[in-house]
Amino acid sequence: MERIDFTNAALNDLERIVAIYNSTIESREVTADLEPVSVESKIGWFKEHNAEKRPLWVVKDFKEIIGWVSFRNFYGRPAYDATAEISIYLAPEHRGKGLGKQILSHSITECSKLGINTLLGYIFAHNEPSLKLFLNAGFEEWGHFPGIAKLDEIERSLKILGKRVS
């Protein structure tokens, strides 16, 4: 298994984070964005993260940033503070090598330090690799929203997978 490290993202990492994100758009499996996003458009999103409760980590091998992990608030109300949405993105050349499993496992382990009891993943129903990753990590389907996204004139469903982590 490839050795990877997790560090809190710095603003100068945002260009690489956005490039990795944009690499998923064309597949129409991962995100509801239809066109590439700009670094400038993601600055507010970047600033919503904080190392103590809702980190944005870059995942590095020995040479470069190969992916990233984001924890975001669920629904934005205080009663949901112990629940977070997790997103994991890998650069194209690092997908399908088992790194997602390693990243998700590490993220789950760190949740107690972040005050997170429940993790949610929002995954398109046709994104079989991501569904498999989360289901194999013990997540369960907690919600199904049929046909709520339109990608290239095809209606796509969204699943919410959840897991109690502490």
PDB file of C-alpha atoms in Angstrom:
ATOM      1  CA  MET A   1       0.000   0.000   0.000  1.00  0.00           C
ATOM      2  CA  GLU A   2       1.223   3.447  -0.894  1.00  0.00           C
ATOM      3  CA  ARG A   3       2.425   5.618   2.013  1.00  0.00           C
ATOM      4  CA  ILE A   4       0.358   8.762   2.318  1.00  0.00           C
ATOM      5  CA  ASP A   5       0.260  11.692   4.722  1.00  0.00           C
ATOM      6  CA  PHE A   6      -2.550  14.026   5.720  1.00  0.00           C
ATOM      7  CA  THR A   7      -1.971  17.715   6.375  1.00  0.00           C
ATOM      8  CA  ASN A   8      -4.286  20.659   6.810  1.00  0.00           C
ATOM      9  CA  ALA A   9      -4.715  22.406   3.492  1.00  0.00           C
ATOM     10  CA  ALA A  10      -3.151  25.822   3.019  1.00  0.00           C
ATOM     11  CA  LEU A  11      -4.538  28.460   0.692  1.00  0.00           C
ATOM     12  CA  ASN A  12      -1.692  27.822  -1.740  1.00  0.00           C
ATOM     13  CA  ASP A  13      -2.924  24.180  -2.021  1.00  0.00           C
ATOM     14  CA  LEU A  14      -6.256  25.378  -3.401  1.00  0.00           C
ATOM     15  CA  GLU A  15      -5.099  25.355  -7.023  1.00  0.00           C
ATOM     16  CA  ARG A  16      -4.238  21.631  -6.808  1.00  0.00           C
ATOM     17  CA  ILE A  17      -7.438  20.864  -4.840  1.00  0.00           C
ATOM     18  CA  VAL A  18      -9.519  22.532  -7.556  1.00  0.00           C
ATOM     19  CA  ALA A  19      -7.600  20.744 -10.326  1.00  0.00           C
ATOM     20  CA  ILE A  20      -8.327  17.357  -8.713  1.00  0.00           C
ATOM     21  CA  TYR A  21     -11.986  18.308  -8.251  1.00  0.00           C
ATOM     22  CA  ASN A  22     -12.290  19.498 -11.842  1.00  0.00           C
ATOM     23  CA  SER A  23     -10.823  16.201 -13.066  1.00  0.00           C
ATOM     24  CA  THR A  24     -14.011  14.451 -11.881  1.00  0.00           C
ATOM     25  CA  ILE A  25     -16.566  16.669 -13.615  1.00  0.00           C
ATOM     26  CA  GLU A  26     -16.420  15.131 -17.083  1.00  0.00           C
ATOM     27  CA  SER A  27     -17.267  11.620 -15.792  1.00  0.00           C
ATOM     28  CA  ARG A  28     -20.677  12.810 -14.535  1.00  0.00           C
ATOM     29  CA  GLU A  29     -20.349  10.302 -11.671  1.00  0.00           C
ATOM     30  CA  VAL A  30     -18.952  12.344  -8.806  1.00  0.00           C
ATOM     31  CA  THR A  31     -20.212  15.915  -8.710  1.00  0.00           C
ATOM     32  CA  ALA A  32     -23.242  17.898  -9.826  1.00  0.00           C
ATOM     33  CA  ASP A  33     -21.026  20.618 -11.259  1.00  0.00           C
ATOM     34  CA  LEU A  34     -21.280  20.563 -15.047  1.00  0.00           C
ATOM     35  CA  GLU A  35     -18.348  22.868 -15.874  1.00  0.00           C
ATOM     36  CA  PRO A  36     -14.937  23.289 -14.234  1.00  0.00           C
ATOM     37  CA  VAL A  37     -14.854  25.595 -11.217  1.00  0.00           C
ATOM     38  CA  SER A  38     -12.278  28.317 -10.623  1.00  0.00           C
ATOM     39  CA  VAL A  39      -9.908  28.668  -7.712  1.00  0.00           C
ATOM     40  CA  GLU A  40     -11.508  32.043  -6.932  1.00  0.00           C
ATOM     41  CA  SER A  41     -14.974  30.476  -6.718  1.00  0.00           C
ATOM     42  CA  LYS A  42     -13.760  28.025  -4.051  1.00  0.00           C
ATOM     43  CA  ILE A  43     -12.116  30.508  -1.664  1.00  0.00           C
ATOM     44  CA  GLY A  44     -15.285  30.867   0.446  1.00  0.00           C
ATOM     45  CA  TRP A  45     -15.652  27.080   0.607  1.00  0.00           C
ATOM     46  CA  PHE A  46     -11.988  26.797   1.631  1.00  0.00           C
ATOM     47  CA  LYS A  47     -12.487  29.321   4.454  1.00  0.00           C
ATOM     48  CA  GLU A  48     -15.491  27.368   5.827  1.00  0.00           C
ATOM     49  CA  HIS A  49     -13.072  24.666   6.971  1.00  0.00           C
ATOM     50  CA  ASN A  50     -11.100  24.708  10.199  1.00  0.00           C
ATOM     51  CA  ALA A  51      -8.513  22.297  11.566  1.00  0.00           C
ATOM     52  CA  GLU A  52     -10.267  21.751  14.900  1.00  0.00           C
ATOM     53  CA  LYS A  53     -13.755  20.636  13.781  1.00  0.00           C
ATOM     54  CA  ARG A  54     -14.164  20.688   9.984  1.00  0.00           C
ATOM     55  CA  PRO A  55     -10.787  20.185   8.383  1.00  0.00           C
ATOM     56  CA  LEU A  56      -9.803  20.209   4.760  1.00  0.00           C
ATOM     57  CA  TRP A  57      -6.876  17.826   4.431  1.00  0.00           C
ATOM     58  CA  VAL A  58      -4.597  17.374   1.492  1.00  0.00           C
ATOM     59  CA  VAL A  59      -3.387  13.830   0.961  1.00  0.00           C
ATOM     60  CA  LYS A  60       0.242  13.613  -0.106  1.00  0.00           C
ATOM     61  CA  ASP A  61       2.557  10.887  -1.272  1.00  0.00           C
ATOM     62  CA  PHE A  62       6.269  11.600  -1.115  1.00  0.00           C
ATOM     63  CA  LYS A  63       6.149  13.971  -4.078  1.00  0.00           C
ATOM     64  CA  GLU A  64       2.867  15.810  -4.337  1.00  0.00           C
ATOM     65  CA  ILE A  65      -0.755  16.308  -3.358  1.00  0.00           C
ATOM     66  CA  ILE A  66      -2.625  13.284  -4.716  1.00  0.00           C
ATOM     67  CA  GLY A  67      -6.021  13.973  -3.196  1.00  0.00           C
ATOM     68  CA  TRP A  68      -8.009  15.731  -0.537  1.00  0.00           C
ATOM     69  CA  VAL A  69     -10.653  15.181   2.146  1.00  0.00           C
ATOM     70  CA  SER A  70     -13.267  17.689   3.245  1.00  0.00           C
ATOM     71  CA  PHE A  71     -15.475  17.638   6.335  1.00  0.00           C
ATOM     72  CA  ARG A  72     -18.451  19.997   6.156  1.00  0.00           C
ATOM     73  CA  ASN A  73     -21.316  20.870   8.448  1.00  0.00           C
ATOM     74  CA  PHE A  74     -24.583  19.061   7.944  1.00  0.00           C
ATOM     75  CA  TYR A  75     -27.570  21.386   7.678  1.00  0.00           C
ATOM     76  CA  GLY A  76     -25.905  24.274   9.553  1.00  0.00           C
ATOM     77  CA  ARG A  77     -27.883  24.079  12.793  1.00  0.00           C
ATOM     78  CA  PRO A  78     -26.246  23.671  16.247  1.00  0.00           C
ATOM     79  CA  ALA A  79     -28.064  20.435  17.078  1.00  0.00           C
ATOM     80  CA  TYR A  80     -26.250  18.792  14.148  1.00  0.00           C
ATOM     81  CA  ASP A  81     -22.726  19.815  15.245  1.00  0.00           C
ATOM     82  CA  ALA A  82     -21.649  16.186  15.746  1.00  0.00           C
ATOM     83  CA  THR A  83     -22.648  15.265  12.173  1.00  0.00           C
ATOM     84  CA  ALA A  84     -20.467  15.991   9.162  1.00  0.00           C
ATOM     85  CA  GLU A  85     -20.503  15.350   5.447  1.00  0.00           C
ATOM     86  CA  ILE A  86     -17.272  13.833   4.146  1.00  0.00           C
ATOM     87  CA  SER A  87     -15.947  14.176   0.605  1.00  0.00           C
ATOM     88  CA  ILE A  88     -12.900  12.376  -0.766  1.00  0.00           C
ATOM     89  CA  TYR A  89     -11.261  13.198  -4.097  1.00  0.00           C
ATOM     90  CA  LEU A  90      -8.222  11.618  -5.721  1.00  0.00           C
ATOM     91  CA  ALA A  91      -6.180  12.659  -8.731  1.00  0.00           C
ATOM     92  CA  PRO A  92      -6.999  10.459 -11.764  1.00  0.00           C
ATOM     93  CA  GLU A  93      -3.719   8.548 -11.734  1.00  0.00           C
ATOM     94  CA  HIS A  94      -4.252   7.539  -8.081  1.00  0.00           C
ATOM     95  CA  ARG A  95      -7.808   6.199  -8.359  1.00  0.00           C
ATOM     96  CA  GLY A  96      -8.543   2.484  -8.174  1.00  0.00           C
ATOM     97  CA  LYS A  97      -5.440   1.644  -6.097  1.00  0.00           C
ATOM     98  CA  GLY A  98      -7.052   1.216  -2.674  1.00  0.00           C
ATOM     99  CA  LEU A  99      -6.172   4.718  -1.502  1.00  0.00           C
ATOM    100  CA  GLY A 100      -9.826   5.640  -0.991  1.00  0.00           C
ATOM    101  CA  LYS A 101     -10.144   2.848   1.556  1.00  0.00           C
ATOM    102  CA  GLN A 102      -7.011   4.044   3.361  1.00  0.00           C
ATOM    103  CA  ILE A 103      -8.218   7.666   3.334  1.00  0.00           C
ATOM    104  CA  LEU A 104     -11.737   6.840   4.528  1.00  0.00           C
ATOM    105  CA  SER A 105     -10.406   4.604   7.307  1.00  0.00           C
ATOM    106  CA  HIS A 106      -8.049   7.339   8.541  1.00  0.00           C
ATOM    107  CA  SER A 107     -10.847   9.912   8.377  1.00  0.00           C
ATOM    108  CA  ILE A 108     -13.193   7.735  10.432  1.00  0.00           C
ATOM    109  CA  THR A 109     -10.466   7.202  13.037  1.00  0.00           C
ATOM    110  CA  GLU A 110      -9.922  10.965  13.385  1.00  0.00           C
ATOM    111  CA  CYS A 111     -13.623  11.782  13.891  1.00  0.00           C
ATOM    112  CA  SER A 112     -13.535  11.525  17.690  1.00  0.00           C
ATOM    113  CA  LYS A 113     -10.833  14.242  17.795  1.00  0.00           C
ATOM    114  CA  LEU A 114     -13.055  16.424  15.597  1.00  0.00           C
ATOM    115  CA  GLY A 115     -16.193  15.978  17.737  1.00  0.00           C
ATOM    116  CA  ILE A 116     -17.919  14.014  14.968  1.00  0.00           C
ATOM    117  CA  ASN A 117     -20.245  11.137  15.903  1.00  0.00           C
ATOM    118  CA  THR A 118     -21.923  10.664  12.526  1.00  0.00           C
ATOM    119  CA  LEU A 119     -20.501  10.818   9.007  1.00  0.00           C
ATOM    120  CA  LEU A 120     -22.551  11.253   5.861  1.00  0.00           C
ATOM    121  CA  GLY A 121     -21.567  10.698   2.254  1.00  0.00           C
ATOM    122  CA  TYR A 122     -23.633  12.129  -0.608  1.00  0.00           C
ATOM    123  CA  ILE A 123     -23.063   9.824  -3.568  1.00  0.00           C
ATOM    124  CA  PHE A 124     -24.728   9.531  -6.966  1.00  0.00           C
ATOM    125  CA  ALA A 125     -26.572   6.203  -7.239  1.00  0.00           C
ATOM    126  CA  HIS A 126     -24.666   5.382 -10.447  1.00  0.00           C
ATOM    127  CA  ASN A 127     -21.242   5.985  -8.829  1.00  0.00           C
ATOM    128  CA  GLU A 128     -20.570   2.345  -8.066  1.00  0.00           C
ATOM    129  CA  PRO A 129     -16.909   2.702  -6.974  1.00  0.00           C
ATOM    130  CA  SER A 130     -17.769   5.297  -4.309  1.00  0.00           C
ATOM    131  CA  LEU A 131     -20.825   3.384  -3.130  1.00  0.00           C
ATOM    132  CA  LYS A 132     -18.714   0.241  -2.796  1.00  0.00           C
ATOM    133  CA  LEU A 133     -16.014   2.148  -0.886  1.00  0.00           C
ATOM    134  CA  PHE A 134     -18.458   3.557   1.659  1.00  0.00           C
ATOM    135  CA  LEU A 135     -20.562   0.402   2.029  1.00  0.00           C
ATOM    136  CA  ASN A 136     -17.425  -1.702   2.607  1.00  0.00           C
ATOM    137  CA  ALA A 137     -16.443   0.761   5.363  1.00  0.00           C
ATOM    138  CA  GLY A 138     -19.716   0.060   7.193  1.00  0.00           C
ATOM    139  CA  PHE A 139     -21.832   2.934   5.897  1.00  0.00           C
ATOM    140  CA  GLU A 140     -25.512   2.230   5.257  1.00  0.00           C
ATOM    141  CA  GLU A 141     -27.985   3.815   2.907  1.00  0.00           C
ATOM    142  CA  TRP A 142     -29.935   6.373   4.908  1.00  0.00           C
ATOM    143  CA  GLY A 143     -31.584   8.235   2.060  1.00  0.00           C
ATOM    144  CA  HIS A 144     -32.411   7.950  -1.627  1.00  0.00           C
ATOM    145  CA  PHE A 145     -33.435  10.924  -3.744  1.00  0.00           C
ATOM    146  CA  PRO A 146     -34.614   9.647  -7.130  1.00  0.00           C
ATOM    147  CA  GLY A 147     -33.888  11.688 -10.243  1.00  0.00           C
ATOM    148  CA  ILE A 148     -32.922  14.925  -8.477  1.00  0.00           C
ATOM    149  CA  ALA A 149     -29.914  15.781 -10.658  1.00  0.00           C
ATOM    150  CA  LYS A 150     -29.821  16.257 -14.411  1.00  0.00           C
ATOM    151  CA  LEU A 151     -26.481  15.402 -15.986  1.00  0.00           C
ATOM    152  CA  ASP A 152     -26.338  15.693 -19.770  1.00  0.00           C
ATOM    153  CA  GLU A 153     -30.127  15.356 -19.991  1.00  0.00           C
ATOM    154  CA  ILE A 154     -30.082  12.178 -17.868  1.00  0.00           C
ATOM    155  CA  GLU A 155     -31.821  12.283 -14.489  1.00  0.00           C
ATOM    156  CA  ARG A 156     -29.615  10.871 -11.762  1.00  0.00           C
ATOM    157  CA  SER A 157     -30.431   9.806  -8.225  1.00  0.00           C
ATOM    158  CA  LEU A 158     -28.522  10.679  -5.076  1.00  0.00           C
ATOM    159  CA  LYS A 159     -27.934   8.395  -2.127  1.00  0.00           C
ATOM    160  CA  ILE A 160     -27.018   9.518   1.345  1.00  0.00           C
ATOM    161  CA  LEU A 161     -24.887   6.981   3.162  1.00  0.00           C
ATOM    162  CA  GLY A 162     -24.392   7.303   6.887  1.00  0.00           C
ATOM    163  CA  LYS A 163     -22.319   5.777   9.651  1.00  0.00           C
ATOM    164  CA  ARG A 164     -22.142   6.288  13.385  1.00  0.00           C
ATOM    165  CA  VAL A 165     -18.435   6.599  14.104  1.00  0.00           C
ATOM    166  CA  SER A 166     -18.459   6.969  17.893  1.00  0.00           C
TER     167      SER A 166
END
